[in-house]
Amino acid sequence: MKDESSYGAFSIPDFQFSFQLYAAHANRVSSRWSYPMHDHPFFEINLVIEGSQTFQVDGREFAVHEGDVLFLSPGIPHCSRVSSSSSMTYFCVHFDVNQRYFFHELNLVHPTKWEANSEVAMQLRPVLDEMMDHARNDGESSAGYHLRVQASVFRLAVVLATILAQRADERSHEEYEDHGGWTEPKDVIQMRKMGYLEKHVQDLFYEPADFYDETLFPNFHWIFVLSVYGGDSHAQRYAIKRIFTEILIEYGTPVVVFDERVITCVAFIRHFTLPDVDALRGRIQEQILSITPGDVEIKLGGVSPYLADVGHLFRQSLQDENSFVLDIPMSHTGAVHPLVRSAVQYLRSDYWNPDLSLGLLAERLYVHPNYLSNLFKVETGLTFSQTLTNVRIERAQSLLKESSLKIYQISEKVGYSDASYFARIFKNVVGVTPVEFRDGFLK
């Protein structure tokens, strides 16, 4: 029966779209810098901020000057060097697009240099500048920061799609049909499979494994989990990931996950006989120490033959007597919620601020104060106020032991403007006054 009230129906075809960002970074290098010939399964956008850079790409040479943008497709060998007499600064973005038309159109662009005053470069520059600003804040862990980064990545996808759509409209239908037999490179497909596996493993950290299909994971007889705090840059974190992979790959499938400032490796061991895990941990730690400054300790979460134990092994690998974030009680449902972990990180950095409050913290994390308050209680068994007090008193104890500051000075440094009130709170938590605590420590 005809619907007389309908003037027509319109729709957009269903589609799935995934845009994955890898190791976007800015770097300032000397005039002697060069990068050897290599290839990778990512698209690459390289923007020169200052100076000049020369690329050798698949037998062709590109001189890239300030403001120029070079675009490269996956799997193409290339190397680069500084071609100016002074230092050079560049911003590099690696990414993948898991959508056939988008990937195919991008692949047709390779290799291309867009000069600074070209229409394409001027379209790309604002979003690349925005992403570079985010890269300067590497280490930020707030929900707002992560959402702003994602918004910038979406804007990059929009700009690229708009550029490609115009190019596709200008190309003839016959030209497109010439590429009808094209398929995505195998290394790109393999990279995506590993990306999905990393996501599934990370979900195991925070969600019950009872609902997961074991066919989504590699075959294994044993699983062990190692975690390390470290990697001050994208380059270091990916170097640590490479070390985990190269040492453990002969025993099974190592899956490395970046979670805030923690790098965790879940090793799916295919052998019936469990390898010497402590020896492997020692080898990994030795290699990581060779590329990172300061002390680094690999934490072993334990070993199990059951996938359902991964969340527990992950939590065990985070146990560290020097980190309050890791000592707060866990909920019965799994590891501490990422939002609570971010909140406690804020407390540990801003505990000195006497105006620090639940409302201020909720505003930073872009959540309602009531939601954050309830989440604290459910996830840790502590209220926000109890958590903040514990952080402040923990820091006060360190200052009492390690400094000669007066009590009122320590009170101010840990966020209490009233020294008498600080002394009462300290005694409630520790059981003795600050003076008694210091005297007892010095005896």
Short mmCIF file of N, CA and C in Angstrom, two decimals, residues 228-332:
data_model
loop_
_atom_site.label_atom_id
_atom_site.label_comp_id
_atom_site.label_asym_id
_atom_site.label_seq_id
_atom_site.Cartn_x
_atom_site.Cartn_y
_atom_site.Cartn_z
N VAL A 228 56.05 -2.83 33.08
CA VAL A 228 57.15 -1.92 33.37
C VAL A 228 56.64 -0.49 33.29
N TYR A 229 57.06 0.33 34.24
CA TYR A 229 56.79 1.76 34.16
C TYR A 229 57.96 2.38 33.41
N GLY A 230 57.68 3.17 32.41
CA GLY A 230 58.78 3.79 31.70
C GLY A 230 58.40 4.17 30.29
N GLY A 231 59.40 4.66 29.59
CA GLY A 231 59.19 5.15 28.24
C GLY A 231 58.74 6.58 28.27
N ASP A 232 59.69 7.52 28.23
CA ASP A 232 59.35 8.93 28.33
C ASP A 232 58.88 9.51 27.00
N SER A 233 58.91 8.71 25.96
CA SER A 233 58.50 9.19 24.64
C SER A 233 57.91 8.04 23.86
N HIS A 234 57.25 8.38 22.74
CA HIS A 234 56.73 7.33 21.86
C HIS A 234 57.86 6.42 21.40
N ALA A 235 59.01 7.01 21.05
CA ALA A 235 60.13 6.22 20.52
C ALA A 235 60.58 5.19 21.55
N GLN A 236 60.70 5.60 22.83
CA GLN A 236 61.13 4.67 23.86
C GLN A 236 60.09 3.59 24.10
N ARG A 237 58.81 3.96 24.12
CA ARG A 237 57.78 2.96 24.36
C ARG A 237 57.75 1.91 23.25
N TYR A 238 57.91 2.34 22.01
CA TYR A 238 57.92 1.38 20.91
C TYR A 238 59.20 0.56 20.91
N ALA A 239 60.30 1.14 21.40
CA ALA A 239 61.53 0.37 21.53
C ALA A 239 61.37 -0.72 22.59
N ILE A 240 60.70 -0.38 23.70
CA ILE A 240 60.44 -1.38 24.75
C ILE A 240 59.52 -2.47 24.20
N LYS A 241 58.53 -2.09 23.43
CA LYS A 241 57.64 -3.07 22.82
C LYS A 241 58.43 -4.02 21.92
N ARG A 242 59.35 -3.48 21.16
CA ARG A 242 60.17 -4.32 20.27
C ARG A 242 61.02 -5.30 21.07
N ILE A 243 61.56 -4.86 22.22
CA ILE A 243 62.38 -5.74 23.05
C ILE A 243 61.54 -6.90 23.58
N PHE A 244 60.37 -6.60 24.12
CA PHE A 244 59.47 -7.67 24.57
C PHE A 244 59.22 -8.67 23.45
N THR A 245 58.90 -8.15 22.28
CA THR A 245 58.52 -9.02 21.15
C THR A 245 59.68 -9.88 20.69
N GLU A 246 60.85 -9.27 20.52
CA GLU A 246 62.00 -10.01 19.97
C GLU A 246 62.46 -11.13 20.91
N ILE A 247 62.37 -10.91 22.22
CA ILE A 247 62.84 -11.92 23.17
C ILE A 247 61.81 -13.03 23.36
N LEU A 248 60.53 -12.70 23.34
CA LEU A 248 59.50 -13.69 23.69
C LEU A 248 58.88 -14.39 22.49
N ILE A 249 59.12 -13.90 21.27
CA ILE A 249 58.43 -14.44 20.10
C ILE A 249 58.73 -15.92 19.87
N GLU A 250 59.91 -16.41 20.28
CA GLU A 250 60.26 -17.81 20.04
C GLU A 250 59.47 -18.76 20.94
N TYR A 251 58.84 -18.21 21.98
CA TYR A 251 58.10 -19.05 22.91
C TYR A 251 56.59 -19.02 22.66
N GLY A 252 56.12 -18.10 21.85
CA GLY A 252 54.69 -18.00 21.58
C GLY A 252 54.34 -16.65 21.00
N THR A 253 53.27 -16.04 21.50
CA THR A 253 52.79 -14.76 20.98
C THR A 253 52.80 -13.73 22.10
N PRO A 254 53.76 -12.80 22.08
CA PRO A 254 53.74 -11.71 23.06
C PRO A 254 52.83 -10.58 22.57
N VAL A 255 51.95 -10.12 23.44
CA VAL A 255 51.05 -9.02 23.10
C VAL A 255 51.37 -7.86 24.05
N VAL A 256 51.80 -6.74 23.49
CA VAL A 256 52.25 -5.60 24.29
C VAL A 256 51.20 -4.51 24.23
N VAL A 257 50.80 -4.02 25.41
CA VAL A 257 49.74 -3.03 25.52
C VAL A 257 50.27 -1.81 26.26
N PHE A 258 50.00 -0.61 25.70
CA PHE A 258 50.32 0.64 26.37
C PHE A 258 49.08 1.09 27.13
N ASP A 259 49.23 1.27 28.44
CA ASP A 259 48.11 1.67 29.27
C ASP A 259 48.58 2.81 30.17
N GLU A 260 48.26 4.06 29.77
CA GLU A 260 48.78 5.24 30.45
C GLU A 260 50.31 5.17 30.45
N ARG A 261 50.95 5.19 31.64
CA ARG A 261 52.42 5.18 31.71
C ARG A 261 52.97 3.78 31.94
N VAL A 262 52.12 2.76 31.85
CA VAL A 262 52.54 1.38 32.07
C VAL A 262 52.57 0.65 30.73
N ILE A 263 53.62 -0.13 30.53
CA ILE A 263 53.72 -0.99 29.36
C ILE A 263 53.62 -2.42 29.86
N THR A 264 52.63 -3.15 29.39
CA THR A 264 52.37 -4.52 29.87
C THR A 264 52.47 -5.50 28.71
N CYS A 265 53.17 -6.59 28.96
CA CYS A 265 53.28 -7.67 27.97
C CYS A 265 52.57 -8.90 28.50
N VAL A 266 51.60 -9.38 27.74
CA VAL A 266 50.93 -10.65 28.04
C VAL A 266 51.48 -11.68 27.06
N ALA A 267 52.20 -12.65 27.60
CA ALA A 267 52.86 -13.65 26.76
C ALA A 267 52.03 -14.93 26.72
N PHE A 268 51.54 -15.30 25.52
CA PHE A 268 50.82 -16.54 25.32
C PHE A 268 51.84 -17.61 24.89
N ILE A 269 52.16 -18.52 25.80
CA ILE A 269 53.23 -19.50 25.58
C ILE A 269 52.63 -20.78 24.98
N ARG A 270 53.13 -21.16 23.83
CA ARG A 270 52.57 -22.32 23.13
C ARG A 270 53.23 -23.64 23.55
N HIS A 271 54.38 -23.60 24.27
CA HIS A 271 55.08 -24.82 24.66
C HIS A 271 54.41 -25.47 25.88
N PHE A 272 54.48 -26.80 25.94
CA PHE A 272 53.97 -27.51 27.12
C PHE A 272 54.81 -27.19 28.34
N THR A 273 56.13 -27.06 28.13
CA THR A 273 57.04 -26.76 29.24
C THR A 273 57.20 -25.26 29.37
N LEU A 274 56.96 -24.74 30.55
CA LEU A 274 57.07 -23.31 30.78
C LEU A 274 58.54 -22.88 30.77
N PRO A 275 58.90 -21.85 30.00
CA PRO A 275 60.29 -21.38 30.02
C PRO A 275 60.63 -20.72 31.35
N ASP A 276 61.92 -20.44 31.57
CA ASP A 276 62.38 -19.79 32.80
C ASP A 276 61.97 -18.32 32.74
N VAL A 277 60.85 -18.00 33.37
CA VAL A 277 60.29 -16.66 33.26
C VAL A 277 61.20 -15.62 33.91
N ASP A 278 61.80 -15.97 35.04
CA ASP A 278 62.71 -15.02 35.71
C ASP A 278 63.91 -14.69 34.83
N ALA A 279 64.45 -15.70 34.14
CA ALA A 279 65.58 -15.46 33.25
C ALA A 279 65.17 -14.56 32.08
N LEU A 280 63.97 -14.81 31.54
CA LEU A 280 63.48 -13.96 30.45
C LEU A 280 63.27 -12.53 30.92
N ARG A 281 62.73 -12.39 32.13
CA ARG A 281 62.53 -11.05 32.68
C ARG A 281 63.87 -10.33 32.83
N GLY A 282 64.90 -11.06 33.27
CA GLY A 282 66.22 -10.46 33.40
C GLY A 282 66.78 -9.99 32.08
N ARG A 283 66.61 -10.79 31.03
CA ARG A 283 67.10 -10.40 29.69
C ARG A 283 66.38 -9.15 29.19
N ILE A 284 65.05 -9.13 29.39
CA ILE A 284 64.27 -7.97 28.95
C ILE A 284 64.69 -6.72 29.71
N GLN A 285 64.85 -6.87 31.03
CA GLN A 285 65.21 -5.71 31.84
C GLN A 285 66.58 -5.17 31.44
N GLU A 286 67.52 -6.05 31.16
CA GLU A 286 68.86 -5.61 30.76
C GLU A 286 68.82 -4.81 29.47
N GLN A 287 68.03 -5.26 28.51
CA GLN A 287 67.95 -4.54 27.24
C GLN A 287 67.22 -3.21 27.38
N ILE A 288 66.17 -3.19 28.21
CA ILE A 288 65.45 -1.94 28.41
C ILE A 288 66.34 -0.91 29.10
N LEU A 289 67.16 -1.35 30.06
CA LEU A 289 68.07 -0.44 30.75
C LEU A 289 69.08 0.18 29.78
N SER A 290 69.37 -0.52 28.70
CA SER A 290 70.35 0.01 27.74
C SER A 290 69.80 1.15 26.89
N ILE A 291 68.45 1.33 26.90
CA ILE A 291 67.86 2.38 26.06
C ILE A 291 67.13 3.44 26.87
N THR A 292 66.98 3.22 28.20
CA THR A 292 66.26 4.19 29.02
C THR A 292 67.12 4.62 30.19
N PRO A 293 67.09 5.91 30.56
CA PRO A 293 67.87 6.37 31.70
C PRO A 293 67.21 5.96 33.02
N GLY A 294 68.02 5.82 34.07
CA GLY A 294 67.46 5.54 35.39
C GLY A 294 67.15 4.07 35.60
N ASP A 295 66.64 3.76 36.78
CA ASP A 295 66.32 2.39 37.15
C ASP A 295 64.98 1.96 36.55
N VAL A 296 64.97 0.78 36.00
CA VAL A 296 63.75 0.20 35.46
C VAL A 296 63.61 -1.20 36.01
N GLU A 297 62.43 -1.54 36.50
CA GLU A 297 62.21 -2.88 37.03
C GLU A 297 61.00 -3.49 36.34
N ILE A 298 61.20 -4.68 35.80
CA ILE A 298 60.11 -5.42 35.19
C ILE A 298 59.38 -6.18 36.29
N LYS A 299 58.08 -5.95 36.42
CA LYS A 299 57.27 -6.61 37.43
C LYS A 299 56.57 -7.82 36.83
N LEU A 300 56.71 -8.97 37.48
CA LEU A 300 56.04 -10.19 37.04
C LEU A 300 54.72 -10.34 37.77
N GLY A 301 53.63 -10.44 37.01
CA GLY A 301 52.32 -10.59 37.61
C GLY A 301 52.01 -12.03 37.98
N GLY A 302 52.72 -12.98 37.35
CA GLY A 302 52.48 -14.38 37.64
C GLY A 302 52.24 -15.19 36.38
N VAL A 303 51.98 -16.46 36.56
CA VAL A 303 51.80 -17.41 35.46
C VAL A 303 50.50 -18.18 35.68
N SER A 304 49.79 -18.47 34.61
CA SER A 304 48.55 -19.24 34.72
C SER A 304 48.26 -19.96 33.40
N PRO A 305 47.56 -21.09 33.47
CA PRO A 305 47.12 -21.75 32.24
C PRO A 305 45.73 -21.30 31.79
N TYR A 306 45.15 -20.29 32.48
CA TYR A 306 43.76 -19.90 32.21
C TYR A 306 43.67 -18.45 31.74
N LEU A 307 42.91 -18.25 30.66
CA LEU A 307 42.70 -16.92 30.13
C LEU A 307 41.98 -16.03 31.15
N ALA A 308 41.09 -16.61 31.93
CA ALA A 308 40.31 -15.84 32.90
C ALA A 308 41.17 -15.19 33.98
N ASP A 309 42.45 -15.63 34.10
CA ASP A 309 43.32 -15.08 35.14
C ASP A 309 44.11 -13.86 34.67
N VAL A 310 43.99 -13.46 33.41
CA VAL A 310 44.80 -12.37 32.90
C VAL A 310 44.59 -11.08 33.69
N GLY A 311 43.34 -10.75 34.01
CA GLY A 311 43.08 -9.53 34.77
C GLY A 311 43.79 -9.55 36.11
N HIS A 312 43.74 -10.69 36.80
CA HIS A 312 44.42 -10.81 38.10
C HIS A 312 45.94 -10.69 37.93
N LEU A 313 46.50 -11.34 36.91
CA LEU A 313 47.95 -11.26 36.68
C LEU A 313 48.37 -9.83 36.36
N PHE A 314 47.52 -9.13 35.62
CA PHE A 314 47.81 -7.72 35.31
C PHE A 314 47.87 -6.90 36.60
N ARG A 315 46.90 -7.07 37.48
CA ARG A 315 46.89 -6.31 38.73
C ARG A 315 48.10 -6.66 39.59
N GLN A 316 48.45 -7.94 39.61
CA GLN A 316 49.63 -8.34 40.38
C GLN A 316 50.90 -7.69 39.83
N SER A 317 50.98 -7.51 38.52
CA SER A 317 52.18 -6.92 37.92
C SER A 317 52.30 -5.44 38.23
N LEU A 318 51.24 -4.83 38.74
CA LEU A 318 51.27 -3.41 39.07
C LEU A 318 51.59 -3.15 40.54
N GLN A 319 51.74 -4.21 41.33
CA GLN A 319 52.00 -4.01 42.74
C GLN A 319 53.36 -3.37 42.95
N ASP A 320 53.35 -2.23 43.65
CA ASP A 320 54.57 -1.43 43.84
C ASP A 320 54.39 -0.63 45.11
N GLU A 321 55.25 -0.88 46.09
CA GLU A 321 55.07 -0.22 47.37
C GLU A 321 55.27 1.28 47.29
N ASN A 322 55.85 1.79 46.20
CA ASN A 322 56.10 3.22 46.09
C ASN A 322 54.99 3.96 45.37
N SER A 323 53.95 3.25 44.97
CA SER A 323 52.89 3.90 44.19
C SER A 323 51.55 3.75 44.89
N PHE A 324 51.03 4.84 45.38
CA PHE A 324 49.72 4.80 46.05
C PHE A 324 48.63 4.38 45.08
N VAL A 325 48.78 4.76 43.81
CA VAL A 325 47.75 4.41 42.81
C VAL A 325 47.54 2.90 42.77
N LEU A 326 48.61 2.16 42.96
CA LEU A 326 48.52 0.71 42.84
C LEU A 326 48.18 0.03 44.16
N ASP A 327 48.22 0.77 45.26
CA ASP A 327 47.95 0.18 46.56
C ASP A 327 46.50 0.33 46.99
N ILE A 328 45.72 1.15 46.29
CA ILE A 328 44.34 1.32 46.70
C ILE A 328 43.59 0.02 46.45
N PRO A 329 42.62 -0.30 47.28
CA PRO A 329 41.92 -1.59 47.15
C PRO A 329 41.25 -1.73 45.79
N MET A 330 41.22 -2.96 45.28
CA MET A 330 40.56 -3.26 44.01
C MET A 330 39.10 -3.64 44.25
N SER A 331 38.25 -3.32 43.28
CA SER A 331 36.87 -3.79 43.38
C SER A 331 36.83 -5.27 43.01
N HIS A 332 35.74 -5.92 43.34
CA HIS A 332 35.64 -7.34 43.05
C HIS A 332 35.48 -7.61 41.57
#
